Coordinates of C-alpha atoms and ligand atoms in Angstrom, one line a residue:
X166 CA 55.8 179.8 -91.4
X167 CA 53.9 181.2 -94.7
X168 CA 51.6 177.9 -94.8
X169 CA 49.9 175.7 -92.2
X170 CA 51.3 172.4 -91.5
X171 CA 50.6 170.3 -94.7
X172 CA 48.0 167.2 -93.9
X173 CA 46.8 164.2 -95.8
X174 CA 43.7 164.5 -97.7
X175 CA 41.6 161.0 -97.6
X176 CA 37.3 160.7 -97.2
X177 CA 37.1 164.1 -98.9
X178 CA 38.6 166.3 -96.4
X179 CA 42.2 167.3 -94.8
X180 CA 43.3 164.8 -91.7
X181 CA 45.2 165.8 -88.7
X182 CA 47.2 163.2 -88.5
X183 CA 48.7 161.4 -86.2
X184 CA 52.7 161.6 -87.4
X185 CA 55.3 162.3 -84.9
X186 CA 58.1 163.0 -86.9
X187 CA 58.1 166.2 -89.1
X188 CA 60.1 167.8 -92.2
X189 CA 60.8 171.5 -93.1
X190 CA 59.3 172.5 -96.1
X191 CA 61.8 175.4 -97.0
X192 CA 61.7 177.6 -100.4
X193 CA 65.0 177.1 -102.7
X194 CA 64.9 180.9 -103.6
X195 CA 65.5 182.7 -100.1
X196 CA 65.3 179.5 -97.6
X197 CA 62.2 180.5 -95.9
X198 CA 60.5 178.5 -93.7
X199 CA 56.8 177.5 -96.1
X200 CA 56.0 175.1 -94.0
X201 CA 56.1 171.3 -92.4
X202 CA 55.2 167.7 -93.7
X203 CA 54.3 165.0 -91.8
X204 CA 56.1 161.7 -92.5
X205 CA 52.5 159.3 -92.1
X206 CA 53.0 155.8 -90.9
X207 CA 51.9 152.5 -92.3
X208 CA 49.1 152.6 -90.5
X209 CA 47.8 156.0 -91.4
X210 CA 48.2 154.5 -94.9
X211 CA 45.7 151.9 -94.2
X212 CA 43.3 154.9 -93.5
X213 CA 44.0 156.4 -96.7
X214 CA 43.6 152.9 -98.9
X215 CA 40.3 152.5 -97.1
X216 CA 38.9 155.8 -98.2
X217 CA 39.9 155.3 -101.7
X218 CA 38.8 151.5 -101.7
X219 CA 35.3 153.0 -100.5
X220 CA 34.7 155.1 -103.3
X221 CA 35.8 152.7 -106.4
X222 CA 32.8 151.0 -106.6
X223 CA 30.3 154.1 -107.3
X224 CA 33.4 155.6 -109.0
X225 CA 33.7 153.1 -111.8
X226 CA 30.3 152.2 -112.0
X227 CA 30.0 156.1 -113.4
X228 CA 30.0 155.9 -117.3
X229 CA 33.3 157.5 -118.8
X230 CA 31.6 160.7 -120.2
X231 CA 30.4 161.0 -116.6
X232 CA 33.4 161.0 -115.3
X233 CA 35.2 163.5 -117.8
X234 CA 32.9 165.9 -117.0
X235 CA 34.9 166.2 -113.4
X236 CA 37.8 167.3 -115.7
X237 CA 36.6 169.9 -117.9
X238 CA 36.0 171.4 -114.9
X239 CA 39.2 170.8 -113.4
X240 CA 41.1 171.9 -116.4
X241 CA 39.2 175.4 -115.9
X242 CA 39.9 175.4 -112.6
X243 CA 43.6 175.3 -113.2
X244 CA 43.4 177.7 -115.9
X245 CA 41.4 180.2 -113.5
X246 CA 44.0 179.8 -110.6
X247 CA 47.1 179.7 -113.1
X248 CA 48.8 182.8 -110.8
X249 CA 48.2 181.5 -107.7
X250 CA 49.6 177.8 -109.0
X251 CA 52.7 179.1 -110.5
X252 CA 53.4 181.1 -107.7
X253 CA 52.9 177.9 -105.3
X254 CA 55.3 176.0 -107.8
X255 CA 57.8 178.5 -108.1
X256 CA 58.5 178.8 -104.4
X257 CA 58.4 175.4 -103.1
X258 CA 60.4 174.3 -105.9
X259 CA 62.5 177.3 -106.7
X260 CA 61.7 177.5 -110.6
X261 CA 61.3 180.9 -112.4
X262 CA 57.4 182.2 -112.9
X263 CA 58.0 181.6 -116.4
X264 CA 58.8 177.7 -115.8
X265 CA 56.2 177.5 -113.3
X266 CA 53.8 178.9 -115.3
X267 CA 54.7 176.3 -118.6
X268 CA 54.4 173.6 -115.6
X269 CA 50.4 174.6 -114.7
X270 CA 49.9 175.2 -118.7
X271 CA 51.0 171.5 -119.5
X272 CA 48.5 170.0 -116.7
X273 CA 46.0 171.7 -118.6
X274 CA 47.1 169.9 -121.6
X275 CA 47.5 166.9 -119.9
X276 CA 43.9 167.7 -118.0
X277 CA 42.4 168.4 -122.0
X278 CA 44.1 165.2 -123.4
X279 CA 42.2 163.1 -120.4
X280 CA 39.0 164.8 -121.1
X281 CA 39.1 163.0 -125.0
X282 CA 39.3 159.3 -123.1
X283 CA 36.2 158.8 -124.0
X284 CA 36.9 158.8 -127.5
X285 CA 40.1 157.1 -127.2
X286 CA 38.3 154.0 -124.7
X287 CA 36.0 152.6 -126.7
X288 CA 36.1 148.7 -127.6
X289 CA 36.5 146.3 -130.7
X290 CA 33.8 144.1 -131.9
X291 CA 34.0 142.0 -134.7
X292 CA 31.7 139.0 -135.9
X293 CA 34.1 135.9 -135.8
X294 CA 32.2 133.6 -136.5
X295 CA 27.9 133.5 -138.2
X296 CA 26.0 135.3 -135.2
X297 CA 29.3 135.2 -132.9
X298 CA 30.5 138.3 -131.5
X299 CA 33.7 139.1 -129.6
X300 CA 34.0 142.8 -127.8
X301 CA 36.9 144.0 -125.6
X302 CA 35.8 146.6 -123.0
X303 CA 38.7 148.7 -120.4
X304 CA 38.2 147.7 -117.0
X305 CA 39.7 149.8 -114.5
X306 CA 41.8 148.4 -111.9
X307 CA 40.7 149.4 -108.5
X308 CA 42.9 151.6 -106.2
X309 CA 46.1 152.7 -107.9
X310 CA 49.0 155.2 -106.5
X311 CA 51.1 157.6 -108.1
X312 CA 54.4 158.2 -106.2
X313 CA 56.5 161.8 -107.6
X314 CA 59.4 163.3 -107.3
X315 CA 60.0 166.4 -106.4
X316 CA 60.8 168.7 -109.7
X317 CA 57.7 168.9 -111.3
X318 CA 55.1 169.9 -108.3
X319 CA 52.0 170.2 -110.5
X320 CA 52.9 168.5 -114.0
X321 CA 53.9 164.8 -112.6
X322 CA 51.1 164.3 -110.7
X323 CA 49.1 165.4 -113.3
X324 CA 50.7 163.1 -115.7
X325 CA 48.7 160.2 -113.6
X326 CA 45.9 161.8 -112.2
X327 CA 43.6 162.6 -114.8
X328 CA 44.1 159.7 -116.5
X329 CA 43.4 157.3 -114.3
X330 CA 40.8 158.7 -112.7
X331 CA 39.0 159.2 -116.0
X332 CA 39.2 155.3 -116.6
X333 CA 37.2 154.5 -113.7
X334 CA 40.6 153.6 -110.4
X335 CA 40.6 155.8 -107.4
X336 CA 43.7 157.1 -106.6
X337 CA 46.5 157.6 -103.8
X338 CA 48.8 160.3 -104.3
X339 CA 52.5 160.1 -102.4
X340 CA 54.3 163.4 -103.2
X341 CA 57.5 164.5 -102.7
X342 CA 58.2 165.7 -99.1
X343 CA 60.4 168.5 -100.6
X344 CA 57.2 169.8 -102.6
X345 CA 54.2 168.9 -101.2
X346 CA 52.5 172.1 -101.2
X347 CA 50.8 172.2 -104.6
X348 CA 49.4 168.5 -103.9
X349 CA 47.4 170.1 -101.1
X350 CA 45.8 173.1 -103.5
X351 CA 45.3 169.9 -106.5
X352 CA 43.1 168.7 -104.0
X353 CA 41.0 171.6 -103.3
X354 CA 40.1 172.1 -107.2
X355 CA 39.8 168.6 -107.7
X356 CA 37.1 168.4 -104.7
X357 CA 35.7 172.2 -106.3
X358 CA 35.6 170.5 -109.6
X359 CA 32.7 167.8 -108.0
X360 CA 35.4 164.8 -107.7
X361 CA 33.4 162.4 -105.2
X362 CA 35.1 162.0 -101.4
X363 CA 37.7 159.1 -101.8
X364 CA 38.7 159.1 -105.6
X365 CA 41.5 161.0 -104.7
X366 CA 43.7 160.7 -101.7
X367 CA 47.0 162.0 -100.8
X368 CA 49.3 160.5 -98.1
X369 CA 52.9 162.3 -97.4
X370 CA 55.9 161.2 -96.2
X371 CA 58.9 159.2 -97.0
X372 CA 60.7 155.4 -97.4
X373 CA 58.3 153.6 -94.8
X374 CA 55.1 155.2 -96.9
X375 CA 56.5 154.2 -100.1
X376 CA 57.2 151.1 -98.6
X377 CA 53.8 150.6 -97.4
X378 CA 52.3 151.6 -100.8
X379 CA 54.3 148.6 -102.8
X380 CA 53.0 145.9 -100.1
X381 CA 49.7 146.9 -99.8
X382 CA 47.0 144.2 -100.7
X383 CA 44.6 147.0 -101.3
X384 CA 46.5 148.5 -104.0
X385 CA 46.0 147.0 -107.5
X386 CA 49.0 149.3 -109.3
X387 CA 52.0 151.7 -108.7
X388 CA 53.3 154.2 -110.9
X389 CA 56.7 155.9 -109.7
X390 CA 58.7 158.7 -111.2
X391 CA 61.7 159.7 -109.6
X392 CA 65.7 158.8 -109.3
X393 CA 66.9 155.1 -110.7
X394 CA 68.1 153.6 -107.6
X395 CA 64.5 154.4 -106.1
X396 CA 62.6 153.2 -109.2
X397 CA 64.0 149.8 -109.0
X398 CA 63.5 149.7 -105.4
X399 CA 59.6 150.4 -106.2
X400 CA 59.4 148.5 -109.4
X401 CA 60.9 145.1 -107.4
X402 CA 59.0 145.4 -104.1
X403 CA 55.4 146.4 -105.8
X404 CA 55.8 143.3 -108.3
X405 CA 57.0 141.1 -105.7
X406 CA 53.6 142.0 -104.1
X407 CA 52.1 140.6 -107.6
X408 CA 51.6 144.8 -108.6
X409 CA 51.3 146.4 -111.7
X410 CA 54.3 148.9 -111.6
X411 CA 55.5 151.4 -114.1
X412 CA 58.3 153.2 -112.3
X413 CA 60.5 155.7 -114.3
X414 CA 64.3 156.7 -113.2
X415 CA 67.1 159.2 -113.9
X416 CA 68.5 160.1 -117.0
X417 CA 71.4 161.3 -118.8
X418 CA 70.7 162.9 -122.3
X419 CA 72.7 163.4 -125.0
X420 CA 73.3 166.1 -127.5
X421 CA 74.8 165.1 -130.7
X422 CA 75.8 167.9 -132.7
X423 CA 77.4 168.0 -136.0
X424 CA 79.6 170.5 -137.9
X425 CA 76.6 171.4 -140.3
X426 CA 74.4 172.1 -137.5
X427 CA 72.6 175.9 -137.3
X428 CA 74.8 177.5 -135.2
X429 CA 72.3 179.9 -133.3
X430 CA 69.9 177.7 -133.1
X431 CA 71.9 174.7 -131.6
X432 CA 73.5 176.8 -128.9
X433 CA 70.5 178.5 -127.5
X434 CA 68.4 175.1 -127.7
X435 CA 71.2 173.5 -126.0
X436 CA 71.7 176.4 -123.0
X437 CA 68.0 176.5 -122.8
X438 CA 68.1 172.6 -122.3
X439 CA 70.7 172.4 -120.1
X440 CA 69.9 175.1 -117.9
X441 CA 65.7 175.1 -117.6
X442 CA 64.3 174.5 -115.1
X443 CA 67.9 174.8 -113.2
X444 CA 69.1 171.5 -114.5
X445 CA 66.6 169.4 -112.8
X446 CA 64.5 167.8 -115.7
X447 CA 65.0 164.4 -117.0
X448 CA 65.0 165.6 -120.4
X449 CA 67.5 168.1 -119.6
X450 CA 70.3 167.7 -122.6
X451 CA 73.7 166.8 -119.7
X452 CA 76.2 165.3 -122.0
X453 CA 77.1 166.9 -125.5
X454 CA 78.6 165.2 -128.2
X455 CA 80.8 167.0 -130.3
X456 CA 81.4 165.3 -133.7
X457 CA 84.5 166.8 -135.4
X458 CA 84.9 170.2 -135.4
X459 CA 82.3 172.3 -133.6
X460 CA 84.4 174.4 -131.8
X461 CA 82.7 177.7 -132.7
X462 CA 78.9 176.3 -131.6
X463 CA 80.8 175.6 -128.4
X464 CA 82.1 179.6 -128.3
X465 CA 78.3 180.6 -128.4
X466 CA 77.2 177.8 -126.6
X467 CA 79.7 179.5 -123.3
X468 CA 78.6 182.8 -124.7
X469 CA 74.6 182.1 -124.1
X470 CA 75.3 180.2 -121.1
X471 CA 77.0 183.5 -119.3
X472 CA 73.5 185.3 -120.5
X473 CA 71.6 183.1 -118.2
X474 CA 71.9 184.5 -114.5
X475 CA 70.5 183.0 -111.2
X476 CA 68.0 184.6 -109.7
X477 CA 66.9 186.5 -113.2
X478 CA 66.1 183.6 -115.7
X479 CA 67.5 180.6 -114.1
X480 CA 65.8 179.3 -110.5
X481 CA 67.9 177.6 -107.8
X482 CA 68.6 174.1 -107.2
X483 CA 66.5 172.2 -104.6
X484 CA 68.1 172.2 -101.4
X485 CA 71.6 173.2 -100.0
X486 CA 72.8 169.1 -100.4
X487 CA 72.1 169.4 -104.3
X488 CA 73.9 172.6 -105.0
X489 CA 77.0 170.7 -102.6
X490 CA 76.6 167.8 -105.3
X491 CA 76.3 169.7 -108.5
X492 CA 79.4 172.0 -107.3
X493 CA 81.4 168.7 -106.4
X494 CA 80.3 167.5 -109.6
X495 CA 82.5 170.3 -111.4
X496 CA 85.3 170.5 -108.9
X497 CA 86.5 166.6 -109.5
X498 CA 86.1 167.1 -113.5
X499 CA 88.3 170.5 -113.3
X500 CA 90.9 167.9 -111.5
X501 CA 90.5 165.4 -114.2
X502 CA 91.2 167.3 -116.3
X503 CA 88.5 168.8 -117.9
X504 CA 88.1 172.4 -118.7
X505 CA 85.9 175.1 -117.2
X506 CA 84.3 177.4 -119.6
X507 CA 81.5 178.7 -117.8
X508 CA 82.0 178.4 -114.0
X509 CA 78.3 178.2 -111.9
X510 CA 80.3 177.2 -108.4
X511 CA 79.5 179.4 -105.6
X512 CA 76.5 181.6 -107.3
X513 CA 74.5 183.9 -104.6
X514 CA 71.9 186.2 -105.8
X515 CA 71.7 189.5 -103.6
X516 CA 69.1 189.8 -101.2
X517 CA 68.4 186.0 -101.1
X518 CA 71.5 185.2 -99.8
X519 CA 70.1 181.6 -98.4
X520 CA 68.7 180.4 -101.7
X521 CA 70.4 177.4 -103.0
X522 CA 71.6 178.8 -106.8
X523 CA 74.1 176.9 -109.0
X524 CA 75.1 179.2 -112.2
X525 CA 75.3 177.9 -115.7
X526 CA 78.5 175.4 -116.1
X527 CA 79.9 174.5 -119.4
X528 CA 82.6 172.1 -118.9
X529 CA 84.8 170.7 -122.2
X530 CA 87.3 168.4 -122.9
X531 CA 85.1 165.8 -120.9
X532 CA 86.3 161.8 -121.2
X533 CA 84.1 159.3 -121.3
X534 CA 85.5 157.5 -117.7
X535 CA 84.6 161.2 -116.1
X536 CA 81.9 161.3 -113.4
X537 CA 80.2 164.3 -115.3
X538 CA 80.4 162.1 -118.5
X539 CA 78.7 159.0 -116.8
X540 CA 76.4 159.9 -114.0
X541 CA 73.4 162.2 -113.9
X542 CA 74.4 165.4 -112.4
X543 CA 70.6 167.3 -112.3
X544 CA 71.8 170.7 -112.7
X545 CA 72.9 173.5 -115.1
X546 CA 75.5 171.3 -116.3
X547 CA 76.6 170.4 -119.8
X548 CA 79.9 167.8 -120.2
X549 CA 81.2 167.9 -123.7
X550 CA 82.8 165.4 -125.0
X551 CA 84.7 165.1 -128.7
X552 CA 84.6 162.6 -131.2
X553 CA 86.0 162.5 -134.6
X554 CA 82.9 160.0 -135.7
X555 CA 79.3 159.7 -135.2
X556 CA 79.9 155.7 -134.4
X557 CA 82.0 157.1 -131.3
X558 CA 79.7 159.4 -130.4
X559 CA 76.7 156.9 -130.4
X560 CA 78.9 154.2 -128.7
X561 CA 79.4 156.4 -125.9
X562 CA 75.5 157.1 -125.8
X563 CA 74.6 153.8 -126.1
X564 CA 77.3 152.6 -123.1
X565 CA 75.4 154.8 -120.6
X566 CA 72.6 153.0 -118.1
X567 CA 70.6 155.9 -118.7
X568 CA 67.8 156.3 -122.1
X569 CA 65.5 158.8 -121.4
X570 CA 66.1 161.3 -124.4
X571 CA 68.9 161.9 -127.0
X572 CA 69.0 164.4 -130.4
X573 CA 71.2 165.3 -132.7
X574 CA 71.8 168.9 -134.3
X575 CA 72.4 168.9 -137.8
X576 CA 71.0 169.9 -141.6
X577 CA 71.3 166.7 -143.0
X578 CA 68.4 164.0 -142.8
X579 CA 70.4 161.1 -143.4
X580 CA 72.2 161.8 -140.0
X581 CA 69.0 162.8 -138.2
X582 CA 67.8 159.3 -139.4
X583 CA 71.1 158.0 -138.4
X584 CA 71.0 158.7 -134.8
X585 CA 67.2 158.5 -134.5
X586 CA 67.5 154.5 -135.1
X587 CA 70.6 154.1 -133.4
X588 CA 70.8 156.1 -130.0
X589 CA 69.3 154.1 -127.3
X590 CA 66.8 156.3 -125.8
X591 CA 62.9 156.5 -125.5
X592 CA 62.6 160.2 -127.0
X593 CA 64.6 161.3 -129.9
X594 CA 64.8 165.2 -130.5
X595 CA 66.1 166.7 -134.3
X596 CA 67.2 170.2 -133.8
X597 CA 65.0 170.1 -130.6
X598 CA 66.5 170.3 -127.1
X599 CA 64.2 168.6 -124.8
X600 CA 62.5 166.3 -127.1
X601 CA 59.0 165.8 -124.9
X602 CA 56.5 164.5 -126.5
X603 CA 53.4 166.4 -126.4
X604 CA 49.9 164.6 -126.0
X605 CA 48.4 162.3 -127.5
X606 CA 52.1 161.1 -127.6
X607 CA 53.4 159.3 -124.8
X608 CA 56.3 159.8 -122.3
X609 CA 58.5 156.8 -121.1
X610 CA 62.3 156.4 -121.6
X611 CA 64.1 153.1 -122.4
X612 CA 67.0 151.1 -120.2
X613 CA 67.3 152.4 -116.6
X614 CA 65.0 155.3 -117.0
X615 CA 61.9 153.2 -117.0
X616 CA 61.4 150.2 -115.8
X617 CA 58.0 148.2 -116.7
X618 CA 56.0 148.3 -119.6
X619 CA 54.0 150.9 -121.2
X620 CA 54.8 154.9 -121.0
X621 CA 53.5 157.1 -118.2
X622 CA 50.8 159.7 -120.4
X623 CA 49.2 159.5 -123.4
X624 CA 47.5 156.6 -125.6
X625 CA 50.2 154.2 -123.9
X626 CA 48.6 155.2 -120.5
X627 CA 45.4 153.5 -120.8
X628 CA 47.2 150.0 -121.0
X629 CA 48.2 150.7 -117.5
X630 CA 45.7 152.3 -115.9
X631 CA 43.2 149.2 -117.0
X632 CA 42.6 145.6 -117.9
X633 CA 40.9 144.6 -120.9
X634 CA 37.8 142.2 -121.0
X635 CA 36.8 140.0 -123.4
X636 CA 33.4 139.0 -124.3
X637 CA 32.1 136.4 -126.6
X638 CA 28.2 136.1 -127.8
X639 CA 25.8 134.0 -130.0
X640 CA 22.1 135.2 -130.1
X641 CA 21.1 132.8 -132.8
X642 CA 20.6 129.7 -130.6
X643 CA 19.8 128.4 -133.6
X644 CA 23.0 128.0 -135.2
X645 CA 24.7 124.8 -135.3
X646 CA 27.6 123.2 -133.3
X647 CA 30.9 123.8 -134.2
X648 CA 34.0 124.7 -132.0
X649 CA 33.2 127.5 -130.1
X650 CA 30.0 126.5 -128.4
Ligands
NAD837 P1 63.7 160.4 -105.5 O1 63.9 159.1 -106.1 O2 64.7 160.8 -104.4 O3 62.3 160.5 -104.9 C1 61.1 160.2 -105.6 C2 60.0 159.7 -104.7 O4 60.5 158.6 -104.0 C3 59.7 160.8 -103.6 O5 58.3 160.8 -103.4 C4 60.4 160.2 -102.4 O6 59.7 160.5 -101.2 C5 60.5 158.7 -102.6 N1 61.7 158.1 -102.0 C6 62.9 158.7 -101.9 N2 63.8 157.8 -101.4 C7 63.1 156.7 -101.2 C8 63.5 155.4 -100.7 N3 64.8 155.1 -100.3 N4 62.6 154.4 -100.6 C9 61.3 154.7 -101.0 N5 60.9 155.9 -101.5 C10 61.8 156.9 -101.6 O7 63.7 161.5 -106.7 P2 63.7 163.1 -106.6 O8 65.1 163.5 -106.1 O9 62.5 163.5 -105.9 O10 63.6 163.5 -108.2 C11 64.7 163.6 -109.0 C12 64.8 162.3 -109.9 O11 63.6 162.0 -110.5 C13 65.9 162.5 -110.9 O12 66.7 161.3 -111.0 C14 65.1 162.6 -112.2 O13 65.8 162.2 -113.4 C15 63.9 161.7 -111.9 N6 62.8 162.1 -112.8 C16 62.5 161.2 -113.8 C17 61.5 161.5 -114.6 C18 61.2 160.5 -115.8 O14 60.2 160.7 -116.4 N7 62.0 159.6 -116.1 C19 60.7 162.6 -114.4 C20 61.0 163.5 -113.4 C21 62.1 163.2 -112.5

């Protein structure tokens, strides 16, 4: 085992804990044993809130330019240990250095966009009526968690934890048990970075944690990222418990792309969108839309596809179960019907003969009704399916549960502004494959890929992560009467 046992991090320090039950931490690439996660009870949990309850009060009491301070530190941190963070990344997950490296290099935007809170924080106050003054002020909340998923190690945590530690709430981390490794290192350059004992805590394990988490009287909010089904489960049980929850799901993006589009351009954005980070990004593009005749982008599109090879630049899937579902993904659209252009069943790369790889899959002649058309597959996938229409394209966009993402490829505005008011999705991409937007922009899709109110980063964030207060004064007692006194 490469690593020692992975522990939960509460009071300032790593806790032996007392779990009985766990989990192989195994590296997509080669299957190597990296190391084991404990799957914590409710009751170390309790533990864990207490820590974090304990240090809110000196926390938040800290002005805000105070507390950035802990970040520009952080952010050098990370940028000083970028290597040993994209390696950590790239093995527990399986990504290629390059995408591991892009993940560390957007925590440091995300750390940067944190540090200019302070600027972002401040008040109103307006005299509404002779010598009467009204002033809003951000509160935070208390203790909040952030519960993640396992395919970005570094960047989704990140997406919470700067931002709401900067406002003032301490913090429980729950991350993935497939990943948990670059949690542990988050907290040693969080602590190096002068974050005080208790402002951030990390318990791991599974269901009964995350259970836990959403009942807990000690825990004022709950943001989630992860798969649908889960993100409703959070998103009910944390607001049954009277939480604030922001909990974001699954996806299934669509490509629209037009008969004028660029040719070269549209079929390596939409390979490189498909195929990144293996498949496993909720703004991966998953279903294409071909309207009329395209059938030369698709040529290139199968031709850029074959130039992407596992193990080189394309990382494996997760875990052996994934790369079973992706690969029966393809096998029941072949028998529906659909065809195979580029064929990613059974990849092994040499010498890493245990790694979990699925080649890049181009599948056309998709229907609608087809599982590859309808569900999200989260791997180096694309489903195309034709229309003669953009109206049939972006009926069959807007019929899916999903709205994280959707762009069109085209020259012409008037289409670009077509789709952009009329696809159902949070982030809308023109001639971009993964449309994320960058900070100060938020993240947050629409339908079932986000369920509460408010995005996840950015300006949006700092709705969530506190409460406003209003406060009304008059300092000329000598005034007169009217309403308001
Ligand atoms: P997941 O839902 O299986 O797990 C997410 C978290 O929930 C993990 O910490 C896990 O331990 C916990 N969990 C799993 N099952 C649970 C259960 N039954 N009850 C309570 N907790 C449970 O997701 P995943 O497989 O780790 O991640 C992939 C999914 O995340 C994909 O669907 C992807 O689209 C989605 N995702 C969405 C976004 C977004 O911004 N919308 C971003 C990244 C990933």
């Amino acid at each position: 085992m490469k690593y020692e046992v992975v522990k939960n991090f509460y009071d300032g320090r790593f806790s032996e804990n007392g779990a009985t039950e766990f989990l192989d931490v195994t590296s997509p690439i080669d299957g190597n044993l990296l190391s084991r996660v404990p799957m914590s009870s409710a009751d170390e949990l309790n533990s864990v809130v207490e820590s974090a309850k304990a240090a809110f009060a000196s926390w938040s009491a800290r002005p805000i330019k105070e507390r950035v301070q802990v970040f520009f530190k952080y952010r050098q941190l990370l940028e000083e240990n970028v290597d040993e963070l994209t390696a950590l990344v790239s093995e527990e997950n399986g990504k290629t250095w390059d995408e591991a490296k892009a993940e560390v290099e957007k925590s440091i935007e995300l750390t940067e966009f944190a540090c200019s809170m302070p600027q972002l924080v401040s008040g109103e106050i307006l005299e509404v009526s002779k010598g009467v003054e009204c002033r809003t002020e951000h509160f935070p909340l208390g203790v909040v968690a952030s519960i993640v998923p396992f395919n970005f190690p570094l960047m989704v945590p990140n997406w919470t934890i700067p931002n709401a530690l900067v406002l003032g709430n301490t913090m429980i981390m729950k991350p993935s048990e497939l990943v948990p490794l670059s949690c542990q290192r988050m907290a040693e350059l969080l602590k190096e970075s002068g974050l005080p004992d208790g402002v951030f805590n990390i318990i791991n394990g599974g269901k009964e944690v995350v259970e836990g988490i959403c009942d807990h009287a000690g825990i004022e909010a709950v943001s989630f990222v992860g798969s649908t089904k889960v993100a409703k489960l959070v998103y009910q049980r944390s607001t049954n418990s009277l939480k604030r929850c922001i909990a974001l799901g699954g996806a299934k993006n669509h490509l629209f792309v037009l008969p004028d589009a660029n040719p070269t351009m549209t079929a390596t954005n939409v390979t490189a969108s498909m195929s990144g980070c293996a498949g496993q990004r909720c703004m991966a593009a998953s279903a294409m839309l071909a309207v009329g005749n395209v059938d030369s982008i698709i040529e290139q599109i199968a031709a850029e596809a074959r130039k992407v090879v596992p193990g080189k630049n394309l990382g494996a899937v997760i875990s052996k179960a994934a790369k079973e579902r992706i690969e029966n993904f393809i096998t029941e659209a072949e028998r529906d019907g659909a065809t195979i252009l580029v064929d990613g069943r059974g990849a092994v790369v040499e010498g890493k003969e245990n790694g979990t790889y699925v080649g890049p899959t181009v599948i056309d002649r998709v229907t609608p009704n087809m599982s590859v058309a309808t569900e999200e597959i989260f791997g180096p996938v694309i489903s195309i399916m034709h229309t003669d229409t953009l109206d049939e394209a972006i009926k069959i966009e807007n019929a899916n549960p999903y709205g994280n993402a959707a762009s069109v490829f085209t020259q012409s505005g008037g289409v670009a502004r077509y789709v952009m008011e009329h696809a159902s999705a949070g982030m809308i991409g023109v001639n971009i494959g993964v449309p994320v937007p960058r900070e100060p922009f938020s993240f947050g899709g629409w339908n079932e890929s986000r369920f509460g109110a408010n995005d996840i980063t950015g300006r949006s964030s700092i709705e969530f992560w506190t409460k406003l207060k209003k406060t009304t004064t008059k300092w000329n007692p000598e005034a007169g009467v009217n309403w308001m006194s």
